[in-house]
mmCIF file of C-alpha atoms in Angstrom:
data_model
loop_
_atom_site.group_PDB
_atom_site.id
_atom_site.type_symbol
_atom_site.label_atom_id
_atom_site.label_comp_id
_atom_site.label_asym_id
_atom_site.label_seq_id
_atom_site.Cartn_x
_atom_site.Cartn_y
_atom_site.Cartn_z
ATOM 1 C CA UNK Z 215 0.000 0.000 0.000
ATOM 2 C CA UNK Z 216 1.565 3.237 -1.110
ATOM 3 C CA UNK Z 217 -0.245 5.538 1.241
ATOM 4 C CA UNK Z 218 -1.133 3.753 4.402
ATOM 5 C CA UNK Z 219 -2.208 6.995 6.057
ATOM 6 C CA UNK Z 220 -4.889 7.711 3.495
ATOM 7 C CA UNK Z 221 -6.089 4.154 3.727
ATOM 8 C CA UNK Z 222 -6.596 4.283 7.504
ATOM 9 C CA UNK Z 223 -8.214 7.693 7.258
ATOM 10 C CA UNK Z 224 -10.688 6.231 4.782
ATOM 11 C CA UNK Z 225 -11.389 3.326 7.129
ATOM 12 C CA UNK Z 226 -11.988 5.685 10.039
ATOM 13 C CA UNK Z 227 -14.364 7.787 7.969
ATOM 14 C CA UNK Z 228 -16.232 4.724 6.757
ATOM 15 C CA UNK Z 229 -16.870 3.950 10.411
ATOM 16 C CA UNK Z 230 -17.954 7.548 11.011
ATOM 17 C CA UNK Z 231 -15.413 8.155 13.723
ATOM 18 C CA UNK Z 232 -13.529 11.303 14.514
ATOM 19 C CA UNK Z 233 -9.914 11.116 15.619
ATOM 20 C CA UNK Z 234 -11.024 11.757 19.179
ATOM 21 C CA UNK Z 235 -13.622 9.011 19.019
ATOM 22 C CA UNK Z 236 -11.030 6.604 17.662
ATOM 23 C CA UNK Z 237 -8.792 7.576 20.563
ATOM 24 C CA UNK Z 238 -11.605 7.026 23.050
ATOM 25 C CA UNK Z 239 -12.200 3.568 21.629
ATOM 26 C CA UNK Z 240 -8.610 2.709 22.317
ATOM 27 C CA UNK Z 241 -6.977 2.691 18.871
ATOM 28 C CA UNK Z 242 -4.198 5.162 19.688
ATOM 29 C CA UNK Z 243 -3.829 8.782 20.713
ATOM 30 C CA UNK Z 244 -5.570 11.387 18.622
ATOM 31 C CA UNK Z 245 -2.240 13.088 17.856
ATOM 32 C CA UNK Z 246 -0.608 9.842 16.778
ATOM 33 C CA UNK Z 247 -3.536 8.938 14.510
ATOM 34 C CA UNK Z 248 -3.508 12.390 12.963
ATOM 35 C CA UNK Z 249 0.205 12.100 12.156
ATOM 36 C CA UNK Z 250 -0.237 8.579 10.854
ATOM 37 C CA UNK Z 251 -3.035 9.632 8.527
ATOM 38 C CA UNK Z 252 -0.926 12.504 7.190
ATOM 39 C CA UNK Z 253 1.945 10.141 6.478
ATOM 40 C CA UNK Z 254 4.208 11.582 9.134
ATOM 41 C CA UNK Z 255 4.581 8.333 10.997
ATOM 42 C CA UNK Z 256 6.075 5.002 10.007
ATOM 43 C CA UNK Z 257 3.851 1.969 9.878
ATOM 44 C CA UNK Z 258 2.224 1.315 13.277
ATOM 45 C CA UNK Z 259 3.099 -1.560 15.560
ATOM 46 C CA UNK Z 260 0.971 -4.707 14.990
ATOM 47 C CA UNK Z 261 -0.652 -4.172 18.421
ATOM 48 C CA UNK Z 262 -2.047 -0.869 17.186
ATOM 49 C CA UNK Z 263 -3.184 -2.544 13.972
ATOM 50 C CA UNK Z 264 -5.029 -5.143 16.021
ATOM 51 C CA UNK Z 265 -6.911 -2.450 17.934
ATOM 52 C CA UNK Z 266 -7.555 -0.656 14.673
ATOM 53 C CA UNK Z 267 -8.966 -3.835 13.136
ATOM 54 C CA UNK Z 268 -11.412 -4.174 16.024
ATOM 55 C CA UNK Z 269 -12.566 -0.562 15.986
ATOM 56 C CA UNK Z 270 -12.569 -0.032 12.217
ATOM 57 C CA UNK Z 271 -14.231 -3.395 11.520
ATOM 58 C CA UNK Z 272 -11.637 -4.622 9.100
ATOM 59 C CA UNK Z 273 -9.798 -7.967 9.035
ATOM 60 C CA UNK Z 274 -6.434 -7.742 10.762
ATOM 61 C CA UNK Z 275 -4.853 -9.518 7.820
ATOM 62 C CA UNK Z 276 -5.923 -6.717 5.521
ATOM 63 C CA UNK Z 277 -4.308 -4.092 7.743
ATOM 64 C CA UNK Z 278 -1.139 -6.165 8.093
ATOM 65 C CA UNK Z 279 -0.868 -6.379 4.314
ATOM 66 C CA UNK Z 280 -1.585 -2.674 3.881
ATOM 67 C CA UNK Z 281 1.088 -1.820 6.441
ATOM 68 C CA UNK Z 282 3.563 -4.092 4.716
ATOM 69 C CA UNK Z 283 3.897 -6.700 7.453
ATOM 70 C CA UNK Z 284 2.465 -9.476 5.294
ATOM 71 C CA UNK Z 285 2.966 -10.233 1.671
ATOM 72 C CA UNK Z 286 -0.041 -9.638 -0.536
ATOM 73 C CA UNK Z 287 0.137 -13.292 -1.656
ATOM 74 C CA UNK Z 288 -1.597 -14.266 1.566
ATOM 75 C CA UNK Z 289 -4.607 -12.454 0.198
ATOM 76 C CA UNK Z 290 -4.740 -14.851 -2.698
ATOM 77 C CA UNK Z 291 -5.778 -17.751 -0.488
ATOM 78 C CA UNK Z 292 -8.492 -19.944 -1.851
ATOM 79 C CA UNK Z 293 -12.023 -19.497 -0.582
ATOM 80 C CA UNK Z 294 -11.775 -22.797 1.287
ATOM 81 C CA UNK Z 295 -8.661 -21.603 3.100
ATOM 82 C CA UNK Z 296 -10.261 -18.294 3.952
ATOM 83 C CA UNK Z 297 -13.310 -20.087 5.331
ATOM 84 C CA UNK Z 298 -11.097 -22.357 7.446
ATOM 85 C CA UNK Z 299 -9.142 -19.336 8.711
ATOM 86 C CA UNK Z 300 -12.353 -17.459 9.395
ATOM 87 C CA UNK Z 301 -13.833 -20.383 11.274
ATOM 88 C CA UNK Z 302 -10.648 -20.648 13.331
ATOM 89 C CA UNK Z 303 -11.028 -16.967 14.173
ATOM 90 C CA UNK Z 304 -14.632 -17.517 15.294
ATOM 91 C CA UNK Z 305 -13.580 -20.471 17.443
ATOM 92 C CA UNK Z 306 -10.868 -18.403 19.093
ATOM 93 C CA UNK Z 307 -12.854 -15.261 19.741
ATOM 94 C CA UNK Z 308 -13.482 -15.327 23.505
ATOM 95 C CA UNK Z 309 -16.427 -12.955 23.173
ATOM 96 C CA UNK Z 310 -18.350 -15.339 20.967
ATOM 97 C CA UNK Z 311 -19.968 -18.632 21.858
ATOM 98 C CA UNK Z 312 -21.677 -20.825 19.334
ATOM 99 C CA UNK Z 313 -23.059 -24.297 18.986
ATOM 100 C CA UNK Z 314 -24.714 -26.380 16.321
ATOM 101 C CA UNK Z 315 -27.105 -29.272 15.959
ATOM 102 C CA UNK Z 316 -26.199 -31.346 12.986
ATOM 103 C CA UNK Z 317 -26.118 -34.741 11.397
ATOM 104 C CA UNK Z 318 -22.598 -36.070 11.198
ATOM 105 C CA UNK Z 319 -19.566 -35.487 13.344
ATOM 106 C CA UNK Z 320 -17.564 -32.900 11.442
ATOM 107 C CA UNK Z 321 -18.684 -29.562 10.099
ATOM 108 C CA UNK Z 322 -18.611 -29.271 6.336
ATOM 109 C CA UNK Z 323 -17.008 -26.297 4.615
ATOM 110 C CA UNK Z 324 -20.424 -24.933 3.731
ATOM 111 C CA UNK Z 325 -21.530 -25.181 7.347
ATOM 112 C CA UNK Z 326 -18.368 -23.417 8.506
ATOM 113 C CA UNK Z 327 -18.991 -20.685 5.977
ATOM 114 C CA UNK Z 328 -22.492 -20.163 7.327
ATOM 115 C CA UNK Z 329 -21.106 -19.883 10.866
ATOM 116 C CA UNK Z 330 -18.470 -17.376 9.777
ATOM 117 C CA UNK Z 331 -21.092 -15.310 7.956
ATOM 118 C CA UNK Z 332 -23.336 -15.370 11.015
ATOM 119 C CA UNK Z 333 -20.362 -14.220 13.076
ATOM 120 C CA UNK Z 334 -19.735 -11.367 10.643
ATOM 121 C CA UNK Z 335 -23.365 -10.396 10.866
ATOM 122 C CA UNK Z 336 -23.409 -10.487 14.660
ATOM 123 C CA UNK Z 337 -20.134 -8.716 15.321
ATOM 124 C CA UNK Z 338 -20.101 -6.384 12.322
ATOM 125 C CA UNK Z 339 -16.593 -7.606 11.459
ATOM 126 C CA UNK Z 340 -15.625 -8.633 7.959
ATOM 127 C CA UNK Z 341 -13.676 -11.865 7.631
ATOM 128 C CA UNK Z 342 -14.372 -13.482 4.289
ATOM 129 C CA UNK E 29 -19.348 -25.761 21.196
ATOM 130 C CA UNK E 30 -16.812 -23.135 21.977
ATOM 131 C CA UNK E 31 -16.419 -22.053 25.565
ATOM 132 C CA UNK E 32 -16.713 -18.356 26.073
ATOM 133 C CA UNK E 33 -16.495 -15.804 28.785
ATOM 134 C CA UNK E 34 -18.971 -13.157 27.879
ATOM 135 C CA UNK E 35 -18.769 -9.819 29.573
ATOM 136 C CA UNK E 36 -22.440 -9.479 30.161
ATOM 137 C CA UNK E 37 -25.510 -11.618 30.105
ATOM 138 C CA UNK E 38 -28.819 -9.963 30.436
ATOM 139 C CA UNK E 39 -32.544 -10.596 30.622
ATOM 140 C CA UNK E 40 -34.726 -13.408 31.891
ATOM 141 C CA UNK E 41 -32.439 -16.187 30.741
ATOM 142 C CA UNK E 42 -29.784 -14.765 33.023
ATOM 143 C CA UNK E 43 -32.262 -14.698 35.922
ATOM 144 C CA UNK E 44 -33.158 -18.312 35.227
ATOM 145 C CA UNK E 45 -29.508 -19.379 35.144
ATOM 146 C CA UNK E 46 -28.754 -17.464 38.316
ATOM 147 C CA UNK E 47 -31.730 -19.054 40.058
ATOM 148 C CA UNK E 48 -30.572 -22.542 39.008
ATOM 149 C CA UNK E 49 -26.998 -21.819 40.049
ATOM 150 C CA UNK E 50 -27.923 -20.426 43.452
ATOM 151 C CA UNK E 51 -30.369 -23.208 44.296
ATOM 152 C CA UNK E 52 -28.276 -26.064 43.042
ATOM 153 C CA UNK E 53 -24.678 -25.001 43.406
ATOM 154 C CA UNK E 54 -23.869 -28.009 45.576
ATOM 155 C CA UNK E 55 -25.488 -30.744 43.515
ATOM 156 C CA UNK E 56 -25.481 -30.676 39.725
ATOM 157 C CA UNK E 57 -28.824 -30.577 37.968
ATOM 158 C CA UNK E 58 -29.954 -33.449 35.791
ATOM 159 C CA UNK E 59 -31.298 -32.579 32.354
ATOM 160 C CA UNK E 60 -34.754 -33.625 33.501
ATOM 161 C CA UNK E 61 -34.635 -31.263 36.487
ATOM 162 C CA UNK E 62 -33.286 -28.470 34.347
ATOM 163 C CA UNK E 63 -36.005 -28.983 31.711
ATOM 164 C CA UNK E 64 -38.682 -29.003 34.397
ATOM 165 C CA UNK E 65 -37.308 -25.816 35.937
ATOM 166 C CA UNK E 66 -37.100 -24.215 32.491
ATOM 167 C CA UNK E 67 -40.728 -25.038 31.627
ATOM 168 C CA UNK E 68 -41.911 -23.764 35.002
ATOM 169 C CA UNK E 69 -39.794 -20.603 35.088
ATOM 170 C CA UNK E 70 -40.812 -19.437 31.629
ATOM 171 C CA UNK E 71 -44.400 -20.779 31.811
ATOM 172 C CA UNK E 72 -43.816 -22.718 28.604
ATOM 173 C CA UNK E 73 -47.130 -23.913 27.103
ATOM 174 C CA UNK E 74 -47.575 -27.545 25.943
ATOM 175 C CA UNK E 75 -45.081 -27.796 23.104
ATOM 176 C CA UNK E 76 -46.102 -29.340 19.808
ATOM 177 C CA UNK E 77 -44.169 -27.094 17.462
ATOM 178 C CA UNK E 78 -41.622 -24.320 17.643
ATOM 179 C CA UNK E 79 -44.246 -21.551 17.722
ATOM 180 C CA UNK E 80 -44.876 -22.593 21.351
ATOM 181 C CA UNK E 81 -41.523 -21.001 22.146
ATOM 182 C CA UNK E 82 -42.277 -17.621 20.564
ATOM 183 C CA UNK E 83 -43.103 -15.976 23.876
ATOM 184 C CA UNK E 84 -39.968 -17.413 25.429
ATOM 185 C CA UNK E 85 -37.776 -16.046 22.632
ATOM 186 C CA UNK E 86 -39.304 -12.607 23.155
ATOM 187 C CA UNK E 87 -38.809 -12.567 26.928
ATOM 188 C CA UNK E 88 -35.304 -14.032 26.710
ATOM 189 C CA UNK E 89 -34.398 -11.556 23.957
ATOM 190 C CA UNK E 90 -33.238 -14.265 21.580
ATOM 191 C CA UNK E 91 -33.531 -13.597 17.869
ATOM 192 C CA UNK E 92 -34.867 -16.803 16.336
ATOM 193 C CA UNK E 93 -35.145 -17.289 12.613
ATOM 194 C CA UNK E 94 -36.181 -20.221 10.409
ATOM 195 C CA UNK E 95 -34.140 -20.339 7.263
ATOM 196 C CA UNK E 96 -32.409 -22.591 4.751
ATOM 197 C CA UNK E 97 -29.267 -23.818 6.431
ATOM 198 C CA UNK E 98 -26.469 -25.770 4.745
ATOM 199 C CA UNK E 99 -27.216 -29.466 4.259
ATOM 200 C CA UNK E 100 -26.903 -31.480 7.466
ATOM 201 C CA UNK E 101 -27.184 -28.476 9.747
ATOM 202 C CA UNK E 102 -30.407 -28.547 11.743
ATOM 203 C CA UNK E 103 -29.741 -25.443 13.761
ATOM 204 C CA UNK E 104 -27.169 -23.216 15.338
ATOM 205 C CA UNK E 105 -26.861 -20.626 18.033
ATOM 206 C CA UNK E 106 -24.440 -17.809 18.514
ATOM 207 C CA UNK E 107 -24.050 -15.235 21.234
ATOM 208 C CA UNK E 108 -21.898 -12.161 21.365
ATOM 209 C CA UNK E 109 -21.867 -9.461 23.998
ATOM 210 C CA UNK E 110 -25.405 -10.121 25.169
ATOM 211 C CA UNK E 111 -26.841 -10.597 21.666
ATOM 212 C CA UNK E 112 -28.133 -14.101 20.994
ATOM 213 C CA UNK E 113 -29.276 -15.655 17.766
ATOM 214 C CA UNK E 114 -30.760 -19.027 16.886
ATOM 215 C CA UNK E 115 -31.178 -20.269 13.340
ATOM 216 C CA UNK E 116 -33.354 -23.289 12.558
ATOM 217 C CA UNK E 117 -33.341 -25.295 9.378
ATOM 218 C CA UNK E 118 -36.363 -24.943 7.147
ATOM 219 C CA UNK E 119 -35.331 -27.817 4.874
ATOM 220 C CA UNK E 120 -37.699 -30.626 4.070
ATOM 221 C CA UNK E 121 -37.198 -33.517 6.435
ATOM 222 C CA UNK E 122 -35.710 -31.290 9.116
ATOM 223 C CA UNK E 123 -38.592 -28.881 9.545
ATOM 224 C CA UNK E 124 -40.546 -31.273 11.767
ATOM 225 C CA UNK E 125 -37.624 -31.348 14.210
ATOM 226 C CA UNK E 126 -37.449 -27.573 14.627
ATOM 227 C CA UNK E 127 -38.953 -27.674 18.097
ATOM 228 C CA UNK E 128 -36.327 -30.089 19.373
ATOM 229 C CA UNK E 129 -33.563 -28.231 17.599
ATOM 230 C CA UNK E 130 -34.717 -24.950 19.138
ATOM 231 C CA UNK E 131 -34.687 -26.527 22.603
ATOM 232 C CA UNK E 132 -31.264 -28.015 21.887
ATOM 233 C CA UNK E 133 -29.922 -24.582 20.970
ATOM 234 C CA UNK E 134 -31.567 -23.022 24.023
ATOM 235 C CA UNK E 135 -29.814 -25.583 26.216
ATOM 236 C CA UNK E 136 -26.475 -24.599 24.709
ATOM 237 C CA UNK E 137 -27.202 -20.924 25.378
ATOM 238 C CA UNK E 138 -28.103 -21.830 28.960
ATOM 239 C CA UNK E 139 -24.784 -23.632 29.290
ATOM 240 C CA UNK E 140 -22.944 -20.521 28.067
ATOM 241 C CA UNK E 141 -24.595 -18.505 30.810
ATOM 242 C CA UNK E 142 -23.889 -21.220 33.355
ATOM 243 C CA UNK E 143 -20.226 -21.077 32.403
ATOM 244 C CA UNK E 144 -20.153 -17.315 32.843
ATOM 245 C CA UNK E 145 -21.609 -17.874 36.309
ATOM 246 C CA UNK E 146 -19.097 -20.640 37.033
ATOM 247 C CA UNK E 147 -21.857 -23.244 37.208
ATOM 248 C CA UNK E 148 -21.124 -25.482 34.288
ATOM 249 C CA UNK E 149 -23.321 -28.574 34.373
ATOM 250 C CA UNK E 150 -21.495 -30.512 31.682
ATOM 251 C CA UNK E 151 -17.902 -31.380 31.041
ATOM 252 C CA UNK E 152 -16.160 -29.183 28.515
ATOM 253 C CA UNK E 153 -16.327 -31.835 25.787
ATOM 254 C CA UNK E 154 -18.512 -30.870 22.876
ATOM 255 C CA UNK E 155 -20.003 -34.344 22.580
ATOM 256 C CA UNK E 156 -21.287 -34.372 26.114
ATOM 257 C CA UNK E 157 -23.010 -31.035 25.768
ATOM 258 C CA UNK E 158 -24.550 -32.139 22.474
ATOM 259 C CA UNK E 159 -26.047 -35.183 24.112
ATOM 260 C CA UNK E 160 -27.180 -33.241 27.198
ATOM 261 C CA UNK E 161 -28.862 -30.708 24.921
ATOM 262 C CA UNK E 162 -30.770 -33.493 23.153
ATOM 263 C CA UNK E 163 -31.784 -34.956 26.489
ATOM 264 C CA UNK E 164 -32.912 -31.522 27.656
ATOM 265 C CA UNK E 165 -35.017 -31.128 24.492
ATOM 266 C CA UNK E 166 -36.656 -34.511 25.094
ATOM 267 C CA UNK E 167 -37.536 -33.708 28.716
ATOM 268 C CA UNK E 168 -38.635 -30.149 27.985
ATOM 269 C CA UNK E 169 -41.206 -31.376 25.451
ATOM 270 C CA UNK E 170 -42.531 -33.989 27.893
ATOM 271 C CA UNK E 171 -42.571 -31.605 30.871
ATOM 272 C CA UNK E 172 -44.451 -28.989 28.895
ATOM 273 C CA UNK E 173 -47.133 -31.507 27.932
ATOM 274 C CA UNK E 174 -47.437 -33.132 31.370
ATOM 275 C CA UNK E 175 -49.817 -30.487 32.704
ATOM 276 C CA UNK E 176 -52.098 -30.895 29.725
ATOM 277 C CA UNK E 177 -52.331 -34.661 30.151
ATOM 278 C CA UNK E 178 -52.935 -34.304 33.894
ATOM 279 C CA UNK E 179 -55.802 -31.946 33.063
ATOM 280 C CA UNK E 180 -57.235 -34.473 30.556
ATOM 281 C CA UNK E 181 -56.954 -37.297 33.100
ATOM 282 C CA UNK E 182 -58.706 -35.272 35.779
ATOM 283 C CA UNK E 183 -61.573 -34.512 33.393
ATOM 284 C CA UNK E 184 -61.780 -38.103 32.174
ATOM 285 C CA UNK E 185 -62.040 -39.425 35.715
ATOM 286 C CA UNK E 186 -65.114 -37.273 36.245
ATOM 287 C CA UNK E 187 -66.986 -39.002 33.396
ATOM 288 C CA UNK E 188 -69.685 -41.192 34.926
ATOM 289 C CA UNK E 189 -70.272 -43.660 32.127
ATOM 290 C CA UNK E 190 -67.710 -46.473 32.504
ATOM 291 C CA UNK E 191 -67.195 -47.259 28.841
ATOM 292 C CA UNK E 192 -66.894 -43.612 27.908
ATOM 293 C CA UNK E 193 -64.413 -43.000 30.694
ATOM 294 C CA UNK E 194 -62.279 -45.954 29.594
ATOM 295 C CA UNK E 195 -62.504 -44.930 25.968
ATOM 296 C CA UNK E 196 -61.333 -41.394 26.806
ATOM 297 C CA UNK E 197 -58.589 -42.692 29.097
ATOM 298 C CA UNK E 198 -57.396 -45.027 26.325
ATOM 299 C CA UNK E 199 -57.316 -42.127 23.882
ATOM 300 C CA UNK E 200 -55.345 -40.025 26.354
ATOM 301 C CA UNK E 201 -52.967 -42.971 26.847
ATOM 302 C CA UNK E 202 -52.456 -43.214 23.102
ATOM 303 C CA UNK E 203 -51.898 -39.472 22.972
ATOM 304 C CA UNK E 204 -49.245 -39.779 25.664
ATOM 305 C CA UNK E 205 -47.467 -42.540 23.785
ATOM 306 C CA UNK E 206 -47.551 -40.453 20.619
ATOM 307 C CA UNK E 207 -46.243 -37.406 22.499
ATOM 308 C CA UNK E 208 -43.468 -39.512 24.025
ATOM 309 C CA UNK E 209 -42.462 -40.874 20.628
ATOM 310 C CA UNK E 210 -42.548 -37.371 19.144
ATOM 311 C CA UNK E 211 -40.264 -36.115 21.916
ATOM 312 C CA UNK E 212 -37.905 -39.089 21.643
ATOM 313 C CA UNK E 213 -37.573 -39.222 17.869
ATOM 314 C CA UNK E 214 -37.233 -35.453 17.577
ATOM 315 C CA UNK E 215 -34.610 -35.251 20.281
ATOM 316 C CA UNK E 216 -32.408 -38.040 19.000
ATOM 317 C CA UNK E 217 -32.992 -37.690 15.262
ATOM 318 C CA UNK E 218 -29.506 -36.349 14.402
ATOM 319 C CA UNK E 219 -27.932 -39.447 15.884
ATOM 320 C CA UNK E 220 -29.932 -41.806 13.731
ATOM 321 C CA UNK E 221 -28.707 -42.544 10.242
ATOM 322 C CA UNK E 222 -30.883 -44.514 7.891
ATOM 323 C CA UNK E 223 -28.873 -46.240 5.180
ATOM 324 C CA UNK E 224 -30.910 -48.467 2.914
ATOM 325 C CA UNK E 225 -32.601 -50.990 5.158
ATOM 326 C CA UNK E 226 -30.304 -50.328 8.133
ATOM 327 C CA UNK E 227 -30.804 -47.856 10.936
ATOM 328 C CA UNK E 228 -27.683 -46.862 12.829
ATOM 329 C CA UNK E 229 -27.606 -44.974 16.112
ATOM 330 C CA UNK E 230 -24.457 -43.010 16.712
ATOM 331 C CA UNK E 231 -23.619 -40.837 19.655
#
């Protein structure tokens, strides 16, 4: 991503947050975010990106790629891999509990996809 | 079933779980006792289909929806920061088990709240909770209908004519058997696989 600052500013605006609101929600200080958005700061630490992902409702992976921590190739994962990753994320989110009633022992890919989509719908976070 | 620590649980379901936890913290509840307490606490009417739970879903603030789920999935529940959702399969062949699936999902939501309160009634293994939830569904259906049958019996006993009384009692008996079968088959349906002429029960 050539201009990471512009990208995060766009994300913040999409979420209708001011710099102060983003600060209040724990992303980083208002001054830091302002500098970052104007390109006066180097890429943020992954911890900040994680908080940003939560508040700006964007997959962490996407932010990591945009900030240059991950290679863009990871984005080219197949749908099946993304579903598996997404399902893993749902399973490991301590704020979410889920259960199913199903025939068969293992969840199929389609069933996992449905769970991930329900998670996205409930939490407002985009995974797939 | 993933184990979660949710920051907040609200509404009547929380009150129910707290009541169960405070009254029974020394001896674990059986699924039958839990189902009985559930039916009583929420004044659940005699259950014959999932619409009997509509009032419960409203008071417990659970968003329930019947929809087309992926093949093999009868239902699922998810909770996040006090929001709870249940989805039930509308597919042919699974629709008639919606009541039991709804009760199964409710039992899993109850377990989530129990865990938040530190009153888990099942081991952490997914299989055990699955089976407990089916057992809960079975008992909840029977418990909800018990009052109705008691009422029928009381009325039948008051009939003076012998043959009429016996005829009515026999009909009630048949009704009870049918209700029992409905509860049993519905609750354990996912564990039964019919392949050709063979029926296999798997836990």
